[in-house]
Structures are given as C-alpha cells and as structure tokens.
Amino acid sequence: MKRITIAIDGYSSCGKSTISKALAKRLNYSYVDTGAMYRAVALYFLRENGSFHKNPFVAGLELTEADKRHLIEMLPDIHISFVALPDGQHTFLNGEDVEAEIRTLIVGNMASQVSTIREVRKYLVAEQQAMGKEGGIVMDGRDIGTVVFPNAELKLFLTASPAVRAQRRYEELLEKRTNSIKKGETAGDEPKYEDVLKDVEERDYRDTHRKESPLKRADDAVVVDNSNMTREEQMEVIQQIVEERIK
Ligand code: DC
C-alpha cells in the first residue's frame, strides 16, 4: 500500500497532536510534531536568556529585536530530534529530553513569538522536509500543507471554537498540576480559565496574522471542526478520509 504524506494543520490546542499520533500509530507511519520543534527553540532561547522558570502557568516576556538577532545567531547550535520512549515520543534538544519543559505555558507563548522569525522558520522547515522526504509520515503544525509539504497527498485542517479549546487546555493544565502535587513537585499557582482563554486568543491572532507563513487553510485541505466531537468520533471521520485517499 502506498505510504503517503499526511499534513495536519490547525489552531493551537485543537487536538492536532493527539489525533496525529493516533493516526500515525494506526498506519504505522512516523509522526513529527513541528510545534515541539518551535517550542524547543523557544526553550533554548529562554534558558540562554536566563528567563526559563518552571512555574508552568506564567506566560509573558516579549522578544525584543536584539533578542531576535541573538536567537538567529544561536540557531546552528540548536539540534532537535524525536525519540520513541515507552510512554510515547519525546522531544530532544541537543541530546537532552525536554518533553516536559517544552509543554509549559511560558514556552508555548515564546514558541509563538519565535515562530514569527523568518530565519527560525527557514531552519526548521528544512529539517521538517528532510524528516518527511520518504513519505509514510504524519506531520502536524501550522504551515505543513501550505509550505512544508504543499504536495502532500492528504491535507487536513482541524479547528474548534476558542472557548472549547481553552476549556480543554485548562483541564489539561489542572490535571498536570494535580499530578505534580501528588508527586510532591513544585506545582505553581492554580491556572485560571480566563488566562488560558486569553493565551489561546493571543496565539490564534499571532499565528494567523504573522508575516511569515501565517496559519491558513490550504485550498485543498479537508476541514474537520471537532468542537462537538469526541476524540473517537473525530478519529472515525479522519480514518475514513485517510482510507479513501490511500486507495
Ligand atoms: O502546536 P504548538 O502549540 O505546540 O505550537 C507552538 C507554536 O509554534 C505555535 O504558537 C505556533 C508555532 N508553530 C508554527 O508556527 N508552525 C508550525 N508548523 C508549528 C507550530
């Protein structure tokens, strides 16, 4: 059977990575989470800058023009890879497992900022194209169907309302916090739904309005709005689309 390239784009927190991972597993394809790559670059920058802190619920910190120049200079020192571990795929930054750190709010917010820099995108897009050149891949992000693989055999564009996405993200953060408390780790303040919603809206705005490769549905992408779907229902819908396309 043909091993195709599946490009999955969409807004933040609309469940792209969950569905992409599940799909890759079913098809026995590899999976690349390109958001994790922008997050790893952001983490590298925050650490270099001495601004990374573990309180996962604090966002903020605006990149200055000088920061941007500094980051561009550092790009050749940033090497990102993915390793399959028993609990799933982890992101590695220069050989270090950074999967937990890159999922914090501060890193997500910074990732959205570093992703507006042309040089950063160029650097990561080249890596993504190399990772997917053999096909048999599910890649998710914001510009996969438009820039990274404009000739992908299947393009999906996932969407859900901001309120639904913020609620899902809020519940995830609460659960993470409860788990940290159970393990006796520093958990930080309790997240507030309003903050999470604000963050989702800010990121949507930035992702769709930036000059470089803004988030945009490819003309030939199939739109899946999962606001009122369970994960299982969504998987069902997507599985059908994939099967038709592979045939
Ligand atoms: O999907 P995510 O939340 O992990 O992505 C983090 C940030 O990276 C997000 O704000 C947008 C950016 N991003 C991007 O610009 N292009 C991609 N292909 C993937 C993510």
XYZ file of N, CA and C and ligand atoms in Angstrom:
761
model
N 0.836 -1.202 0.000
C 0.000 0.000 0.000
C 0.875 1.258 0.000
N 0.425 2.273 -0.713
C 1.214 3.497 -0.821
C 1.372 4.185 0.546
N 2.587 4.618 0.856
C 2.818 5.322 2.127
C 2.841 6.818 1.836
N 1.744 7.462 2.147
C 1.568 8.856 1.756
C 2.081 9.844 2.818
N 2.036 11.120 2.459
C 2.362 12.194 3.406
C 1.052 12.827 3.853
N 0.850 12.883 5.160
C -0.373 13.485 5.696
C -0.001 14.752 6.465
N -0.505 15.882 5.977
C -0.212 17.177 6.604
C -1.426 17.589 7.432
N -1.208 17.848 8.719
C -2.327 18.252 9.575
C -2.036 19.630 10.170
N -2.847 20.598 9.797
C -2.657 21.954 10.310
C -3.879 22.374 11.113
N -3.716 23.431 11.898
C -4.854 23.957 12.631
C -4.406 24.835 13.778
N -5.401 25.392 14.476
C -5.141 26.308 15.595
C -4.501 25.582 16.763
N -3.973 26.362 17.718
C -3.372 25.742 18.897
C -4.467 25.107 19.756
N -4.087 24.073 20.453
C -4.995 23.353 21.365
C -6.276 22.846 20.706
N -6.189 22.406 19.455
C -7.402 21.806 18.893
C -7.235 20.302 18.733
N -6.265 19.766 19.444
C -6.114 18.311 19.483
C -5.354 17.730 18.301
N -4.578 18.576 17.596
C -3.842 18.095 16.421
C -2.885 16.966 16.775
N -2.118 17.173 17.851
C -1.076 16.181 18.116
C -1.673 14.862 18.588
N -2.756 14.920 19.356
C -3.376 13.671 19.822
C -3.853 12.852 18.623
N -4.540 13.518 17.727
C -5.094 12.794 16.581
C -3.975 12.361 15.620
N -2.955 13.209 15.475
C -1.861 12.866 14.556
C -1.093 11.643 15.057
N -0.851 11.623 16.376
C -0.137 10.483 16.973
C -0.925 9.198 16.777
N -2.241 9.287 17.070
C -3.082 8.091 16.970
C -3.127 7.594 15.524
N -3.198 8.543 14.600
C -3.267 8.189 13.184
C -1.959 7.536 12.730
N -0.838 8.118 13.140
C 0.475 7.573 12.764
C 0.610 6.146 13.300
N 0.147 5.944 14.516
C 0.245 4.618 15.125
C -0.581 3.609 14.322
N -1.811 3.991 13.987
C -2.678 3.084 13.231
C -2.100 2.707 11.879
N -1.482 3.686 11.237
C -0.971 3.455 9.884
C 0.455 2.917 9.886
N 1.058 2.907 11.085
C 2.463 2.559 11.221
C 3.360 3.541 10.440
N 3.023 4.821 10.559
C 3.786 5.904 9.946
C 4.609 6.585 11.037
N 5.585 7.384 10.633
C 6.250 8.171 11.665
C 5.461 9.469 11.880
N 5.721 10.080 13.024
C 4.969 11.274 13.396
C 5.935 12.403 13.753
N 5.718 13.555 13.195
C 6.544 14.715 13.553
C 5.649 15.848 14.053
N 5.910 16.248 15.300
C 5.183 17.333 15.943
C 6.022 18.599 15.725
N 5.680 19.385 14.697
C 6.543 20.527 14.382
C 6.420 21.626 15.433
N 5.276 21.674 16.130
C 5.124 22.656 17.216
C 6.185 22.419 18.285
N 6.493 21.135 18.518
C 7.507 20.797 19.525
C 8.869 21.363 19.120
N 9.093 21.462 17.805
C 10.379 21.995 17.331
C 10.461 23.502 17.624
N 9.356 24.226 17.373
C 9.348 25.665 17.702
C 9.455 25.853 19.215
N 8.825 24.937 19.952
C 8.907 25.016 21.421
C 10.333 24.768 21.895
N 11.034 23.830 21.265
C 12.410 23.533 21.689
C 13.318 24.741 21.430
N 13.099 25.409 20.293
C 13.876 26.623 20.005
C 13.575 27.678 21.078
N 12.300 27.791 21.447
C 11.897 28.773 22.463
C 12.548 28.450 23.811
N 12.565 27.177 24.162
C 13.168 26.776 25.440
C 14.671 27.098 25.439
N 15.303 26.811 24.315
C 16.740 27.101 24.209
C 16.972 28.592 24.464
N 16.147 29.400 23.816
C 16.305 30.841 23.981
C 16.065 31.265 25.434
N 14.980 30.777 26.032
C 14.640 31.173 27.410
C 15.750 30.776 28.383
N 16.325 29.613 28.158
C 17.410 29.169 29.045
C 18.640 30.056 28.874
N 18.987 30.316 27.615
C 20.164 31.157 27.337
C 19.994 32.544 27.949
N 18.741 32.980 27.926
C 18.401 34.314 28.376
C 18.200 34.366 29.901
N 18.245 33.193 30.524
C 18.029 33.104 31.978
C 16.592 33.352 32.379
N 15.645 33.224 31.414
C 14.256 33.555 31.733
C 13.362 32.337 31.884
N 13.928 31.139 31.769
C 13.063 29.969 31.884
C 12.782 29.690 33.347
N 11.513 29.624 33.703
C 11.201 29.222 35.069
C 10.129 28.161 35.014
N 10.123 27.339 36.060
C 9.292 26.144 35.963
C 7.827 26.353 36.303
N 7.490 27.539 36.835
C 6.070 27.735 37.110
C 5.333 27.664 35.773
N 4.603 26.578 35.545
C 4.055 26.356 34.207
C 2.917 27.289 33.844
N 2.478 28.115 34.760
C 1.293 28.911 34.455
C 1.606 30.387 34.251
N 2.872 30.692 34.186
C 3.249 32.081 33.963
C 3.619 32.257 32.499
N 2.946 33.175 31.833
C 3.330 33.455 30.443
C 4.069 34.784 30.438
N 3.977 35.532 29.382
C 4.620 36.854 29.380
C 6.021 36.796 28.830
N 6.688 37.897 28.749
C 8.031 38.074 28.191
C 7.952 38.264 26.677
N 8.248 39.485 26.288
C 8.184 39.819 24.862
C 9.577 39.820 24.260
N 9.725 39.219 23.097
C 11.018 39.206 22.400
C 11.348 40.597 21.860
N 12.535 41.081 22.149
C 12.936 42.373 21.578
C 13.661 42.112 20.246
N 13.933 43.160 19.505
C 14.666 42.994 18.239
C 16.058 42.426 18.500
N 16.686 42.867 19.607
C 18.030 42.365 19.952
C 17.961 40.869 20.282
N 16.896 40.467 20.982
C 16.701 39.037 21.295
C 16.614 38.229 20.006
N 15.869 38.777 19.053
C 15.671 38.052 17.792
C 17.003 37.841 17.076
N 17.802 38.901 17.046
C 19.113 38.787 16.377
C 19.969 37.746 17.083
N 19.932 37.776 18.405
C 20.712 36.836 19.201
C 20.267 35.398 18.902
N 18.960 35.206 18.848
C 18.425 33.869 18.595
C 18.847 33.365 17.208
N 18.806 34.226 16.216
C 19.182 33.812 14.855
C 20.638 33.335 14.846
N 21.478 34.037 15.591
C 22.889 33.623 15.680
C 23.050 32.260 16.339
N 22.160 31.964 17.272
C 22.279 30.704 18.013
C 21.719 29.496 17.256
N 20.965 29.738 16.170
C 20.278 28.627 15.501
C 21.167 27.417 15.170
N 22.391 27.639 14.655
C 23.207 26.461 14.323
C 23.552 25.584 15.540
N 23.370 26.135 16.743
C 23.665 25.338 17.949
C 22.454 24.545 18.425
N 21.330 24.680 17.721
C 20.106 24.039 18.184
C 19.806 22.801 17.341
N 19.849 21.639 17.999
C 19.586 20.392 17.268
C 18.419 19.668 17.926
N 17.405 19.421 17.130
C 16.186 18.820 17.678
C 15.966 17.442 17.073
N 15.590 16.497 17.921
C 15.271 15.166 17.407
C 14.118 14.589 18.211
N 13.573 13.489 17.718
C 12.464 12.827 18.410
C 12.877 11.400 18.723
N 12.533 10.954 19.925
C 12.888 9.591 20.325
C 11.625 8.909 20.855
N 11.383 7.684 20.371
C 10.207 6.934 20.853
C 10.567 6.275 22.179
N 9.843 6.622 23.230
C 10.059 6.039 24.554
C 8.787 5.270 24.931
N 8.853 4.440 25.969
C 7.670 3.626 26.300
C 6.394 4.451 26.492
N 6.508 5.684 27.003
C 5.290 6.479 27.203
C 5.000 7.414 26.032
N 5.624 7.165 24.912
C 5.333 7.973 23.721
C 6.584 8.670 23.196
N 6.380 9.490 22.180
C 7.507 10.178 21.540
C 7.944 11.384 22.368
N 9.230 11.511 22.604
C 9.741 12.667 23.348
C 10.611 13.536 22.447
N 10.604 14.829 22.755
C 11.412 15.781 22.003
C 12.744 15.948 22.714
N 13.822 15.886 21.937
C 15.163 16.065 22.494
C 15.796 17.333 21.923
N 16.418 18.075 22.814
C 17.126 19.305 22.410
C 18.599 19.085 22.723
N 19.416 19.090 21.710
C 20.845 18.808 21.859
C 21.087 17.599 22.766
N 20.328 16.526 22.493
C 20.544 15.266 23.208
C 19.870 15.172 24.567
N 19.170 16.236 24.988
C 18.509 16.198 26.300
C 16.986 16.087 26.126
N 16.385 15.218 26.924
C 14.934 15.052 26.861
C 14.256 16.286 27.474
N 13.564 17.071 26.646
C 12.940 18.308 27.140
C 11.418 18.248 27.010
N 10.897 17.046 26.856
C 9.465 16.886 26.595
C 8.590 17.615 27.625
N 8.938 17.496 28.922
C 8.090 18.129 29.943
C 8.218 19.652 29.892
N 9.457 20.127 29.800
C 9.663 21.582 29.835
C 9.020 22.324 28.673
N 9.041 21.704 27.488
C 8.504 22.451 26.338
C 6.980 22.578 26.380
N 6.324 21.830 27.255
C 4.846 21.893 27.304
C 4.333 22.964 28.252
N 5.193 23.745 28.868
C 4.735 24.777 29.806
C 4.189 25.986 29.032
N 3.415 26.794 29.756
C 2.783 27.951 29.119
C 3.817 28.983 28.650
N 4.840 29.189 29.453
C 5.852 30.197 29.086
C 6.548 29.796 27.781
N 6.819 28.491 27.636
C 7.493 28.041 26.416
C 6.529 28.126 25.227
N 5.265 27.782 25.450
C 4.275 27.859 24.371
C 4.140 29.281 23.866
N 4.107 30.205 24.800
C 3.973 31.608 24.432
C 5.209 32.103 23.667
N 6.376 31.684 24.154
C 7.610 32.096 23.461
C 7.717 31.420 22.089
N 7.224 30.176 22.004
C 7.264 29.451 20.721
C 6.476 30.226 19.674
N 5.339 30.767 20.102
C 4.521 31.517 19.177
C 5.283 32.762 18.694
N 6.088 33.340 19.570
C 6.872 34.521 19.167
C 8.052 34.134 18.270
N 8.788 33.076 18.643
C 9.956 32.733 17.812
C 9.504 32.246 16.431
N 8.262 31.726 16.361
C 7.803 31.212 15.076
C 7.490 32.332 14.085
N 7.543 33.590 14.546
C 7.312 34.701 13.609
C 8.611 35.104 12.902
N 9.732 34.529 13.341
C 11.031 34.941 12.782
C 11.354 34.098 11.536
N 11.592 34.796 10.444
C 11.786 34.115 9.157
C 12.911 33.092 9.189
N 14.034 33.481 9.774
C 15.207 32.589 9.809
C 14.930 31.321 10.605
N 14.158 31.475 11.686
C 13.814 30.302 12.504
C 12.961 29.347 11.669
N 11.998 29.897 10.961
C 11.112 29.058 10.145
C 11.898 28.349 9.055
N 12.805 29.094 8.425
C 13.574 28.519 7.331
C 14.383 27.319 7.835
N 14.992 27.522 8.981
C 15.830 26.499 9.595
C 15.003 25.249 9.912
N 13.838 25.451 10.540
C 13.033 24.301 10.951
C 12.318 23.643 9.765
N 11.878 24.448 8.808
C 11.184 23.875 7.644
C 12.133 22.933 6.888
N 13.395 23.321 6.749
C 14.362 22.460 6.051
C 14.513 21.129 6.794
N 14.552 21.190 8.111
C 14.663 19.949 8.904
C 13.411 19.086 8.718
N 12.257 19.747 8.709
C 10.993 19.003 8.580
C 10.900 18.332 7.212
N 11.344 19.043 6.175
C 11.288 18.450 4.835
C 12.209 17.237 4.753
N 13.361 17.328 5.419
C 14.302 16.191 5.418
C 13.679 15.002 6.155
N 13.007 15.275 7.269
C 12.403 14.191 8.060
C 11.305 13.471 7.275
N 10.623 14.199 6.389
C 9.457 13.609 5.719
C 9.707 13.210 4.278
N 10.946 13.209 3.840
C 11.154 13.050 2.398
C 10.801 11.653 1.867
N 10.746 10.651 2.762
C 10.424 9.293 2.310
C 8.924 8.997 2.298
N 8.093 9.912 2.743
C 6.648 9.637 2.862
C 6.382 8.781 4.092
N 5.174 8.219 4.187
C 4.835 7.405 5.360
C 4.928 8.225 6.628
N 4.396 9.450 6.567
C 4.570 10.365 7.697
C 3.290 11.154 7.973
N 3.063 11.407 9.247
C 2.013 12.334 9.652
C 2.754 13.491 10.298
N 2.562 14.690 9.765
C 3.249 15.850 10.336
C 2.201 16.887 10.694
N 2.279 17.407 11.919
C 1.297 18.433 12.265
C 1.952 19.763 12.596
N 1.193 20.835 12.353
C 1.728 22.177 12.600
C 0.780 23.252 12.128
N 1.344 24.308 11.533
C 0.526 25.420 11.058
C 0.700 25.650 9.558
N 1.826 25.198 9.027
C 2.177 25.507 7.640
C 2.579 24.249 6.890
N 2.125 23.107 7.364
C 2.599 21.848 6.750
C 2.006 21.697 5.349
N 0.690 21.916 5.234
C 0.054 21.768 3.921
C 0.324 22.931 2.987
N 0.735 24.067 3.531
C 0.943 25.245 2.675
C 2.414 25.441 2.300
N 3.337 25.158 3.234
C 4.753 25.472 2.989
C 5.666 24.232 3.029
N 5.528 23.427 4.072
C 6.486 22.315 4.245
C 6.246 21.234 3.183
N 4.992 20.781 3.078
C 4.654 19.780 2.058
C 3.435 20.229 1.253
N 3.637 21.209 0.348
C 2.484 21.680 -0.435
C 1.923 20.599 -1.355
N 2.720 19.517 -1.579
C 2.217 18.446 -2.442
C 1.772 17.215 -1.662
N 1.543 17.383 -0.366
C 1.122 16.236 0.449
C -0.140 15.610 -0.158
N -0.206 14.279 -0.116
C -1.371 13.595 -0.704
C -2.646 13.877 0.071
N -2.501 14.109 1.384
C -3.682 14.434 2.176
C -3.382 15.594 3.117
N -4.250 16.596 3.090
C -4.114 17.744 3.998
C -5.386 17.859 4.822
N -5.211 17.945 6.124
C -6.364 18.131 6.996
C -6.198 19.447 7.714
N -7.301 20.158 7.931
C -7.255 21.395 8.693
C -8.222 21.247 9.853
N -7.664 21.147 11.073
C -8.511 20.939 12.249
C -8.866 22.267 12.886
N -10.083 22.348 13.367
C -10.485 23.568 14.040
C -11.517 23.259 15.129
N -11.621 24.177 16.098
C -12.646 24.108 17.160
C -12.751 25.530 17.693
N -13.848 25.839 18.365
C -14.035 27.223 18.826
C -13.001 27.551 19.903
N -12.599 28.848 20.048
C -11.608 29.217 21.070
C -12.043 28.793 22.472
N -13.334 28.943 22.790
C -13.803 28.589 24.138
C -13.627 27.091 24.405
N -13.932 26.279 23.420
C -13.780 24.822 23.583
C -12.298 24.471 23.736
N -11.472 25.102 22.929
C -10.027 24.801 23.003
C -9.445 25.245 24.336
N -9.877 26.429 24.823
C -9.364 26.925 26.099
C -9.799 25.996 27.233
N -11.032 25.527 27.171
C -11.540 24.630 28.213
C -10.723 23.332 28.244
N -10.443 22.783 27.081
C -9.668 21.533 27.024
C -8.263 21.753 27.588
N -7.659 22.854 27.193
C -6.293 23.173 27.630
C -6.272 23.421 29.150
N -7.297 24.104 29.639
C -7.419 24.411 31.064
C -7.502 23.100 31.870
N -8.328 22.174 31.391
C -8.465 20.895 32.100
C -7.152 20.124 32.108
N -6.448 20.197 30.987
C -5.137 19.519 30.895
C -4.156 20.101 31.919
N -4.126 21.437 32.014
C -3.214 22.114 32.954
C -3.573 21.765 34.399
N -4.880 21.731 34.686
C -5.324 21.372 36.045
C -4.859 19.964 36.396
N -5.012 19.070 35.417
C -4.635 17.678 35.657
C -3.127 17.563 35.879
N -2.359 18.288 35.059
C -0.894 18.277 35.217
C -0.520 18.763 36.601
N -1.202 19.825 37.034
C -0.892 20.422 38.326
C -1.200 19.436 39.455
N -2.360 18.779 39.366
C -2.729 17.795 40.390
C -1.681 16.681 40.444
N -1.240 16.233 39.262
C -0.227 15.170 39.235
C 1.076 15.631 39.859
N 1.468 16.894 39.580
C 2.713 17.420 40.164
C 2.593 17.454 41.682
N 1.427 17.886 42.174
C 1.230 17.967 43.624
C 1.341 16.564 44.236
N 0.706 15.603 43.562
C 0.753 14.216 44.058
C 2.192 13.727 44.153
N 3.004 14.124 43.180
C 4.402 13.664 43.158
C 5.294 14.497 44.069
N 4.720 15.521 44.711
C 5.499 16.364 45.617
C 6.387 17.366 44.882
N 6.065 17.628 43.573
C 6.860 18.595 42.798
C 6.288 20.007 42.945
N 7.092 21.011 42.568
C 6.571 22.383 42.579
C 5.456 22.461 41.554
N 4.300 22.970 41.966
C 3.169 22.953 41.039
C 2.760 24.338 40.562
N 3.164 25.380 41.263
C 2.773 26.722 40.850
C 1.317 27.006 41.196
N 0.888 28.237 40.869
C -0.486 28.633 41.191
C -1.483 27.881 40.316
N -2.707 27.847 40.790
C -3.738 27.181 40.006
C -4.021 27.996 38.739
N -4.139 27.330 37.588
C -4.411 28.103 36.365
C -5.808 28.713 36.400
N -5.974 29.815 35.684
C -7.300 30.428 35.594
C -7.801 30.276 34.160
N -9.061 29.915 34.032
C -9.634 29.718 32.700
C -9.469 30.977 31.843
N -9.686 32.155 32.458
C -9.610 33.415 31.691
C -8.211 33.608 31.096
N -7.174 33.222 31.873
C -5.795 33.362 31.382
C -5.552 32.425 30.198
N -6.082 31.218 30.343
C -5.865 30.227 29.280
C -6.577 30.683 28.001
N -7.797 31.199 28.161
C -8.552 31.680 27.000
C -7.812 32.849 26.331
N -7.286 33.735 27.155
C -6.572 34.895 26.625
C -5.346 34.417 25.834
N -4.665 33.417 26.388
C -3.480 32.885 25.729
C -3.850 32.242 24.384
N -4.960 31.489 24.373
C -5.416 30.845 23.133
C -5.722 31.931 22.084
N -6.425 32.985 22.511
C -6.809 34.045 21.563
C -5.586 34.800 21.037
N -4.642 35.038 21.952
C -3.418 35.744 21.537
C -2.641 34.934 20.515
N -2.549 33.633 20.801
C -1.801 32.778 19.878
C -2.501 32.657 18.530
N -3.823 32.554 18.553
C -4.580 32.488 17.289
C -4.274 33.725 16.455
N -4.313 34.874 17.140
C -4.102 36.131 16.422
C -2.707 36.136 15.805
N -1.729 35.791 16.646
C -0.347 35.826 16.156
C -0.126 34.805 15.033
N -0.664 33.600 15.237
C -0.465 32.548 14.231
C -1.087 32.908 12.882
N -2.227 33.627 12.916
C -2.898 33.905 11.649
C -2.483 35.248 11.039
N -1.871 36.113 11.842
C -1.523 37.444 11.322
C -0.044 37.659 11.068
N 0.791 36.691 11.420
C 2.226 36.948 11.224
C 2.543 37.010 9.732
N 3.654 37.697 9.448
C 4.030 37.914 8.048
C 4.528 36.600 7.420
N 5.305 35.860 8.205
C 5.928 34.643 7.688
C 5.004 33.437 7.836
N 4.645 32.830 6.736
C 3.819 31.607 6.739
C 2.701 31.621 7.772
N 1.773 32.561 7.690
C 0.689 32.558 8.673
C -0.152 31.285 8.563
N -0.778 30.935 9.683
C -1.672 29.779 9.672
C -2.824 30.068 8.725
N -2.998 29.163 7.776
C -4.021 29.393 6.752
C -4.385 28.031 6.190
N -5.651 27.848 5.907
C -6.062 26.557 5.357
C -5.605 26.458 3.900
N -4.963 25.349 3.553
C -4.594 25.156 2.147
C -5.893 24.960 1.369
N -5.922 25.429 0.120
C -7.166 25.353 -0.660
C -7.682 23.921 -0.773
N -6.732 22.975 -0.814
C -7.148 21.577 -0.998
C -7.197 20.793 0.313
N -7.251 21.503 1.463
C -7.319 20.791 2.744
C -8.759 20.439 3.104
N -8.917 19.317 3.767
C -10.245 18.917 4.256
C -10.397 19.479 5.665
N -11.475 20.242 5.908
C -11.668 20.869 7.222
C -12.430 19.933 8.160
N -11.902 19.770 9.370
C -12.603 18.981 10.390
C -12.779 19.869 11.621
N -14.036 20.256 11.908
C -14.324 21.061 13.102
C -14.716 20.093 14.218
N -13.854 20.011 15.239
C -14.117 18.987 16.263
C -14.730 19.565 17.549
N -15.301 20.798 17.457
C -15.899 21.423 18.658
C -16.882 20.484 19.352
N -17.684 19.792 18.541
C -18.710 18.937 19.153
C -18.462 17.455 18.903
N -17.196 17.089 18.764
C -16.889 15.673 18.516
C -16.054 15.125 19.655
N -16.248 13.864 19.966
C -15.329 13.220 20.909
C -14.091 12.829 20.100
N -13.030 12.459 20.818
C -11.823 12.022 20.117
C -12.110 10.844 19.204
N -12.958 9.932 19.717
C -13.271 8.714 18.947
C -14.022 9.074 17.670
N -14.978 10.000 17.806
C -15.756 10.390 16.618
C -14.836 11.038 15.582
N -13.940 11.864 16.082
C -13.029 12.544 15.170
C -12.120 11.538 14.461
N -11.634 10.577 15.234
C -10.742 9.556 14.663
C -11.469 8.802 13.562
N -12.726 8.479 13.828
C -13.564 7.759 12.865
C -13.648 8.537 11.549
N -13.967 9.837 11.661
C -14.127 10.693 10.479
C -12.806 10.746 9.695
N -11.720 10.960 10.440
C -10.417 11.123 9.781
C -9.949 9.805 9.156
N -10.197 8.735 9.873
C -9.800 7.416 9.361
C -10.454 7.151 7.993
N -11.717 7.544 7.872
C -12.420 7.337 6.604
C -11.801 8.146 5.479
N -11.472 9.397 5.812
C -10.862 10.272 4.798
C -9.528 9.672 4.346
N -8.750 9.205 5.328
C -7.425 8.647 5.018
C -7.553 7.407 4.134
N -8.469 6.530 4.503
C -8.611 5.296 3.727
C -8.954 5.588 2.275
N -9.866 6.527 2.069
C -10.241 6.900 0.700
C -9.024 7.398 -0.055
N -8.230 8.236 0.620
C -7.089 8.866 -0.040
C -5.995 7.849 -0.370
N -5.783 6.897 0.551
C -4.734 5.909 0.294
C -5.114 5.016 -0.881
N -6.410 4.722 -0.986
C -6.911 3.899 -2.116
C -6.621 4.584 -3.424
O 1.270 23.352 18.155
P 2.007 24.029 19.298
O 1.111 24.782 20.242
O 2.914 23.079 20.007
O 2.948 25.121 18.572
C 3.703 26.049 19.301
C 3.848 27.343 18.500
O 4.654 27.110 17.350
C 2.537 27.918 17.985
O 2.234 29.144 18.621
C 2.739 28.206 16.541
C 4.094 27.714 16.198
N 4.125 26.777 15.095
C 4.323 27.283 13.831
O 4.403 28.491 13.654
N 4.442 26.442 12.778
C 4.333 25.115 12.939
N 4.467 24.321 11.880
C 4.111 24.591 14.229
C 3.989 25.440 15.280
